[in-house]
Short mmCIF file of C-alpha atoms in Angstrom, two decimals:
data_model
loop_
_atom_site.label_atom_id
_atom_site.label_comp_id
_atom_site.label_asym_id
_atom_site.label_seq_id
_atom_site.Cartn_x
_atom_site.Cartn_y
_atom_site.Cartn_z
CA LYS A 1 -22.62 133.96 -167.30
CA LEU A 2 -26.04 132.42 -166.81
CA ARG A 3 -27.79 131.29 -169.93
CA PRO A 4 -31.49 132.02 -170.42
CA ILE A 5 -33.68 128.95 -170.22
CA PHE A 6 -37.18 128.39 -171.50
CA VAL A 7 -40.18 127.60 -169.34
CA ARG A 8 -43.67 126.63 -170.35
CA ALA A 9 -46.36 129.28 -169.88
CA GLY A 10 -49.66 127.84 -170.98
CA THR A 11 -49.02 126.45 -174.47
CA ARG A 12 -46.23 128.79 -175.39
CA CYS A 13 -42.59 129.09 -174.35
CA VAL A 14 -41.26 132.32 -172.90
CA ARG A 15 -37.68 133.14 -171.96
CA LYS A 16 -36.82 133.25 -168.30
CA ASN A 17 -33.53 134.33 -166.80
CA MET A 18 -33.23 132.57 -163.46
CA ALA A 19 -30.97 135.31 -162.09
CA GLY A 20 -33.43 138.08 -162.97
CA ILE A 21 -36.29 139.91 -161.35
CA VAL A 22 -39.69 138.24 -161.00
CA ILE A 23 -42.77 140.45 -160.89
CA CYS A 24 -46.20 139.59 -159.53
CA VAL A 25 -48.86 142.02 -160.70
CA SER A 26 -51.79 143.04 -158.54
CA GLY A 27 -54.34 144.62 -160.83
CA LEU A 28 -54.61 142.24 -163.76
CA PRO A 29 -56.62 141.97 -165.96
CA GLY A 30 -56.86 145.79 -165.84
CA ALA A 31 -55.32 147.97 -168.56
CA MET A 32 -52.58 149.31 -166.30
CA GLY A 33 -51.83 145.80 -165.08
CA HIS A 34 -51.20 144.74 -168.66
CA GLU A 35 -49.14 147.87 -169.39
CA VAL A 36 -46.72 147.38 -166.49
CA SER A 37 -46.44 143.66 -167.18
CA GLN A 38 -45.49 144.34 -170.79
CA ALA A 39 -42.97 147.04 -169.83
CA CYS A 40 -41.24 144.67 -167.42
CA LEU A 41 -41.18 141.87 -169.99
CA ARG A 42 -39.49 144.26 -172.43
CA ARG A 43 -36.76 144.78 -169.82
CA GLY A 44 -36.15 141.03 -169.57
CA MET A 45 -37.93 140.50 -166.27
CA THR A 46 -40.11 137.45 -165.61
CA LEU A 47 -43.85 137.74 -165.07
CA ALA A 48 -44.98 135.30 -162.38
CA PRO A 49 -47.72 132.89 -163.50
CA VAL A 50 -49.77 133.99 -160.48
CA GLY A 51 -51.22 137.47 -159.93
CA LEU A 52 -53.70 139.17 -157.62
CA THR A 53 -57.01 140.67 -158.61
CA GLY A 54 -60.15 142.20 -157.16
CA PRO A 55 -63.53 140.70 -156.32
CA SER A 56 -65.67 139.21 -159.09
CA MET A 57 -62.82 139.26 -161.60
CA PRO A 58 -61.78 136.46 -164.00
CA GLY A 59 -59.64 133.63 -162.65
CA GLN A 60 -57.10 133.85 -165.44
CA CYS A 61 -55.72 136.21 -168.07
CA GLN A 62 -53.05 136.21 -170.74
CA VAL A 63 -50.32 138.82 -171.11
CA LYS A 64 -48.63 139.23 -174.50
CA GLU A 65 -45.51 141.22 -175.35
CA GLY A 66 -43.64 140.51 -178.56
CA ASP A 67 -43.08 136.77 -178.76
CA ALA A 68 -43.76 136.29 -175.05
CA VAL A 69 -47.13 134.89 -174.00
CA VAL A 70 -47.74 134.34 -170.29
CA ASP A 71 -50.85 132.75 -168.83
CA VAL A 72 -51.51 134.21 -165.38
CA THR A 73 -53.75 132.62 -162.76
CA LEU A 74 -55.49 135.39 -160.82
CA VAL A 75 -56.19 135.05 -157.10
CA GLY A 76 -59.03 137.18 -155.76
CA PRO A 77 -60.00 138.10 -152.19
CA GLU A 78 -63.04 135.83 -152.03
CA THR A 79 -61.21 132.96 -150.31
CA PRO A 80 -59.74 134.18 -146.98
CA GLY A 81 -55.97 133.81 -146.87
CA ALA A 82 -55.61 132.73 -150.51
CA GLN A 83 -53.81 135.88 -151.65
CA LYS A 84 -51.38 135.83 -148.73
CA GLN A 85 -50.65 132.15 -149.36
CA ALA A 86 -49.96 132.87 -153.04
CA LEU A 87 -47.52 135.65 -152.12
CA GLU A 88 -45.76 133.55 -149.51
CA GLU A 89 -45.27 130.74 -152.00
CA LEU A 90 -43.81 133.15 -154.56
CA ARG A 91 -41.60 134.70 -151.86
CA LYS A 92 -40.33 131.23 -150.93
CA GLN A 93 -39.46 130.49 -154.56
CA HIS A 94 -37.87 133.80 -155.51
CA GLY A 95 -36.81 135.63 -152.33
CA ASP A 96 -35.91 139.29 -152.84
CA ARG A 97 -35.95 138.81 -156.60
CA LEU A 98 -39.75 139.00 -156.26
CA VAL A 99 -41.39 142.44 -156.55
CA ILE A 100 -45.15 143.03 -156.35
CA ILE A 101 -46.59 145.78 -158.58
CA ASP A 102 -49.88 147.29 -157.41
CA PHE A 103 -52.25 149.15 -159.73
CA THR A 104 -55.65 148.38 -158.30
CA HIS A 105 -58.37 150.60 -156.77
CA PRO A 106 -58.34 153.32 -154.08
CA THR A 107 -60.41 151.10 -151.78
CA ALA A 108 -57.70 148.41 -151.98
CA VAL A 109 -54.77 150.66 -151.05
CA ASN A 110 -54.68 149.93 -147.33
CA PRO A 111 -55.81 146.28 -147.35
CA ASN A 112 -53.24 145.51 -150.05
CA SER A 113 -50.37 147.28 -148.31
CA GLU A 114 -51.19 145.34 -145.15
CA LEU A 115 -51.23 142.13 -147.20
CA TYR A 116 -47.80 142.78 -148.72
CA ALA A 117 -46.37 143.76 -145.36
CA SER A 118 -47.70 140.62 -143.66
CA ALA A 119 -46.34 138.42 -146.45
CA GLY A 120 -42.95 140.16 -146.29
CA VAL A 121 -42.80 140.99 -150.01
CA ASN A 122 -41.19 144.03 -151.62
CA PHE A 123 -43.46 146.14 -153.79
CA VAL A 124 -43.98 149.07 -156.14
CA PHE A 125 -47.21 150.92 -155.35
CA GLY A 126 -48.75 153.09 -158.05
CA THR A 127 -52.37 153.02 -156.88
CA THR A 128 -53.60 156.39 -155.64
CA GLY A 129 -56.13 157.17 -152.92
CA GLY A 130 -56.70 155.47 -149.60
CA ASP A 131 -55.19 156.56 -146.30
CA ARG A 132 -51.69 157.56 -147.39
CA ASP A 133 -50.38 158.05 -143.84
CA ALA A 134 -51.51 154.54 -142.92
CA LEU A 135 -49.96 153.20 -146.12
CA MET A 136 -46.59 154.72 -145.26
CA LYS A 137 -46.73 153.58 -141.63
CA VAL A 138 -47.54 149.94 -142.35
CA THR A 139 -44.81 149.85 -145.01
CA GLN A 140 -42.15 151.42 -142.80
CA ASP A 141 -43.07 149.24 -139.84
CA SER A 142 -42.94 146.05 -141.93
CA GLY A 143 -39.31 146.37 -143.00
CA VAL A 144 -40.03 145.52 -146.65
CA TYR A 145 -38.55 147.51 -149.53
CA ALA A 146 -41.02 149.66 -151.47
CA VAL A 147 -41.46 152.46 -153.97
CA ILE A 148 -44.65 154.42 -153.34
CA ALA A 149 -45.58 157.20 -155.77
CA PRO A 150 -48.74 158.74 -157.23
CA ASN A 151 -47.07 159.14 -160.63
CA MET A 152 -44.52 156.97 -162.42
CA GLY A 153 -43.83 159.19 -165.46
CA LYS A 154 -40.19 160.40 -165.59
CA GLN A 155 -40.82 163.92 -166.88
CA ILE A 156 -43.82 164.48 -164.60
CA VAL A 157 -41.78 163.30 -161.62
CA ALA A 158 -39.10 165.82 -162.62
CA LEU A 159 -41.74 168.58 -162.74
CA GLN A 160 -43.01 167.58 -159.29
CA ALA A 161 -39.46 167.68 -157.92
CA THR A 162 -38.90 171.09 -159.49
CA MET A 163 -42.05 172.48 -157.91
CA GLU A 164 -41.14 171.04 -154.51
CA ARG A 165 -37.71 172.67 -154.69
CA MET A 166 -39.13 176.00 -155.86
CA ALA A 167 -41.54 175.94 -152.93
CA LYS A 168 -38.65 175.24 -150.55
CA ASP A 169 -36.36 177.89 -152.04
CA PHE A 170 -38.99 180.59 -152.63
CA PRO A 171 -41.80 180.15 -150.10
CA GLY A 172 -44.56 182.70 -150.57
CA ALA A 173 -43.48 183.60 -154.12
CA PHE A 174 -47.10 183.31 -155.28
CA SER A 175 -48.63 184.90 -152.21
CA GLY A 176 -52.18 186.04 -152.87
CA TYR A 177 -52.52 184.18 -156.15
CA LYS A 178 -55.67 182.17 -156.83
CA LEU A 179 -55.14 178.53 -157.84
CA GLU A 180 -57.34 176.54 -160.21
CA VAL A 181 -56.68 172.86 -160.97
CA THR A 182 -58.38 170.71 -163.59
CA GLU A 183 -57.50 167.07 -164.23
CA SER A 184 -58.93 164.55 -166.67
CA HIS A 185 -58.56 160.77 -166.61
CA GLN A 186 -60.41 157.78 -168.04
CA LYS A 187 -63.82 157.07 -166.52
CA THR A 188 -62.51 154.06 -164.62
CA LYS A 189 -60.27 156.22 -162.40
CA ALA A 190 -62.39 156.56 -159.29
CA ASP A 191 -60.37 159.06 -157.24
CA THR A 192 -58.86 162.50 -157.68
CA SER A 193 -55.43 162.55 -159.31
CA GLY A 194 -52.66 161.88 -156.79
CA THR A 195 -50.30 163.91 -158.96
CA ALA A 196 -52.63 166.90 -158.79
CA LYS A 197 -52.81 166.58 -155.01
CA ALA A 198 -49.01 166.52 -154.75
CA MET A 199 -48.67 169.59 -156.96
CA VAL A 200 -51.27 171.44 -154.90
CA GLY A 201 -49.07 170.87 -151.85
CA SER A 202 -46.19 172.69 -153.53
CA PHE A 203 -48.42 175.55 -154.68
CA GLN A 204 -49.71 175.93 -151.13
CA GLN A 205 -46.14 176.35 -149.88
CA LEU A 206 -45.63 178.97 -152.58
CA GLY A 207 -48.33 181.03 -150.89
CA VAL A 208 -51.47 180.67 -153.01
CA GLU A 209 -54.83 181.36 -151.43
CA PRO A 210 -56.25 178.44 -149.41
CA PHE A 211 -57.04 175.54 -151.72
CA GLY A 212 -58.36 172.12 -150.73
CA HIS A 213 -58.16 168.86 -152.64
CA ASP A 214 -61.95 168.93 -152.94
CA GLN A 215 -61.57 172.01 -155.15
CA ILE A 216 -59.71 170.07 -157.84
CA HIS A 217 -61.98 169.85 -160.87
CA MET A 218 -62.22 166.22 -162.05
CA LEU A 219 -63.28 165.47 -165.62
CA ARG A 220 -64.58 161.96 -166.30
CA ASP A 221 -67.26 162.48 -168.99
CA ASP A 222 -66.65 162.50 -172.73
CA ALA A 223 -68.02 165.97 -173.47
CA SER A 224 -65.90 167.71 -170.83
CA GLN A 225 -62.81 165.79 -171.90
CA ARG A 226 -63.23 166.74 -175.57
CA ALA A 227 -63.56 170.40 -174.52
CA PHE A 228 -60.39 170.01 -172.41
CA GLY A 229 -58.46 168.79 -175.46
CA VAL A 230 -58.36 165.03 -174.85
CA PRO A 231 -58.29 163.14 -178.19
CA GLU A 232 -61.26 160.82 -178.52
CA GLU A 233 -59.04 157.80 -179.20
CA TYR A 234 -57.45 158.22 -175.75
CA SER A 235 -60.69 158.45 -173.77
CA THR A 236 -59.91 155.11 -172.15
CA GLY A 237 -56.33 155.98 -171.18
CA HIS A 238 -55.01 159.49 -170.56
CA ALA A 239 -53.92 161.94 -167.86
CA PHE A 240 -54.35 165.66 -168.56
CA HIS A 241 -53.57 168.26 -165.88
CA THR A 242 -53.69 172.07 -165.92
CA TYR A 243 -52.73 174.30 -162.98
CA THR A 244 -53.60 177.99 -163.33
CA LEU A 245 -52.36 180.69 -160.94
CA THR A 246 -53.88 184.17 -161.22
CA SER A 247 -52.84 187.29 -159.32
CA SER A 248 -55.34 188.95 -157.01
CA ASP A 249 -56.04 191.77 -159.50
CA GLY A 250 -56.19 189.42 -162.49
CA SER A 251 -53.34 191.15 -164.33
CA VAL A 252 -50.86 188.24 -164.14
CA GLN A 253 -51.43 184.59 -164.87
CA PHE A 254 -49.19 181.52 -164.84
CA GLN A 255 -50.17 178.13 -166.19
CA PHE A 256 -48.51 174.74 -165.76
CA LYS A 257 -49.71 171.85 -167.87
CA HIS A 258 -48.82 168.19 -168.44
CA ASN A 259 -50.86 165.98 -170.75
CA VAL A 260 -50.27 162.28 -171.34
CA CYS A 261 -52.04 160.12 -173.93
CA GLY A 262 -51.94 156.39 -173.26
CA ARG A 263 -50.14 154.53 -170.46
CA ARG A 264 -46.77 153.50 -171.88
CA THR A 265 -44.73 156.22 -170.18
CA TYR A 266 -46.07 155.08 -166.80
CA GLY A 267 -45.30 151.44 -167.56
CA GLU A 268 -41.68 152.30 -168.30
CA GLY A 269 -41.44 154.27 -165.06
CA VAL A 270 -42.78 151.28 -163.14
CA ALA A 271 -40.10 149.07 -164.73
CA ASP A 272 -37.48 151.57 -163.54
CA ALA A 273 -38.95 151.43 -160.03
CA VAL A 274 -38.93 147.62 -159.99
CA GLN A 275 -35.27 147.46 -161.00
CA PHE A 276 -34.39 150.14 -158.44
CA ILE A 277 -36.14 148.46 -155.49
CA ALA A 278 -34.77 145.03 -156.40
CA ARG A 279 -31.25 146.47 -156.35
CA LYS A 280 -31.85 148.20 -153.02
CA ALA A 281 -33.08 144.94 -151.53
CA ALA A 282 -30.04 143.06 -152.89
CA GLU A 283 -27.74 145.70 -151.39
CA LYS A 284 -29.57 145.50 -148.04
CA SER A 285 -30.03 149.27 -148.10
CA GLU A 286 -30.77 150.80 -144.71
CA THR A 287 -33.33 153.07 -146.34
CA LYS A 288 -36.23 150.92 -147.47
CA VAL A 289 -39.10 153.15 -148.59
CA PHE A 290 -38.62 155.38 -151.62
CA ASN A 291 -40.53 157.52 -154.09
CA MET A 292 -39.97 158.24 -157.76
CA ILE A 293 -37.99 161.39 -157.05
CA ASP A 294 -35.42 159.21 -155.24
CA ILE A 295 -35.11 157.11 -158.40
CA LEU A 296 -34.80 160.18 -160.61
CA GLU A 297 -32.10 161.65 -158.37
CA ALA A 298 -30.22 158.35 -158.50
CA GLY A 299 -30.14 158.63 -162.29
CA GLU A 300 -31.95 155.32 -162.70
CA MET A 301 -34.91 156.31 -164.84
CA LYS A 302 -34.39 155.23 -168.45
#
């Protein structure tokens, strides 16, 4: 049995298990970057002292969870090749124990996936937006292990899976119904909810009237969010979704709703995904690209 050892992180000591998983977070010092880092630290994983960030961001940040304090040097895209070099050095040190976690910005989806593929690092991708087909292609072609999903919350993933199966088993069950979708997130979320888009796909298979992603109603202002039921204290971190299906004559209505305050449930789902993909890499699984439904079906979401 390997004993934990202590390594210096800034001026504080944090526990590191040399046989464990090492995460490198792309998206610090953002709120979700901190949330996933803390969730992984709670699981006993090691947060690498180097992370990736966007343009014009600080060069360093500190992540705290319980007694653990980790100083993280952040590498931005300003210096060509610096981010790839940082990843390659981490990959050399940790091999398949290294997993990159990406919660960045829609505009970074494709450049970042190409970066991870070129560096040969396994990753968990929670950022929504971008060209999703290109994201999947570059990942599959690269041969790295990855979990790619627009939502990391266990119960919401279960709802998505249920809707997908209902659409497969009962296509056209809501034929002629009108669909309305409203989603609310913090102001810093630039794109339309990826979860809402995925749910729309299932409703389309169930036969609702034509509905495009551009018809999803996005709420990003305080007044609209209060009217939608978002508590003021969660203005900076929430995910509220309502899907309403109404029959053609207006006599029947169905409504599906999932509301999340804060980010913790997503952080825990990301930790599940990291452990899952690290195990798949260790097993040399022939299948290399997964989503959160795969993890749920494997019974590996805690």
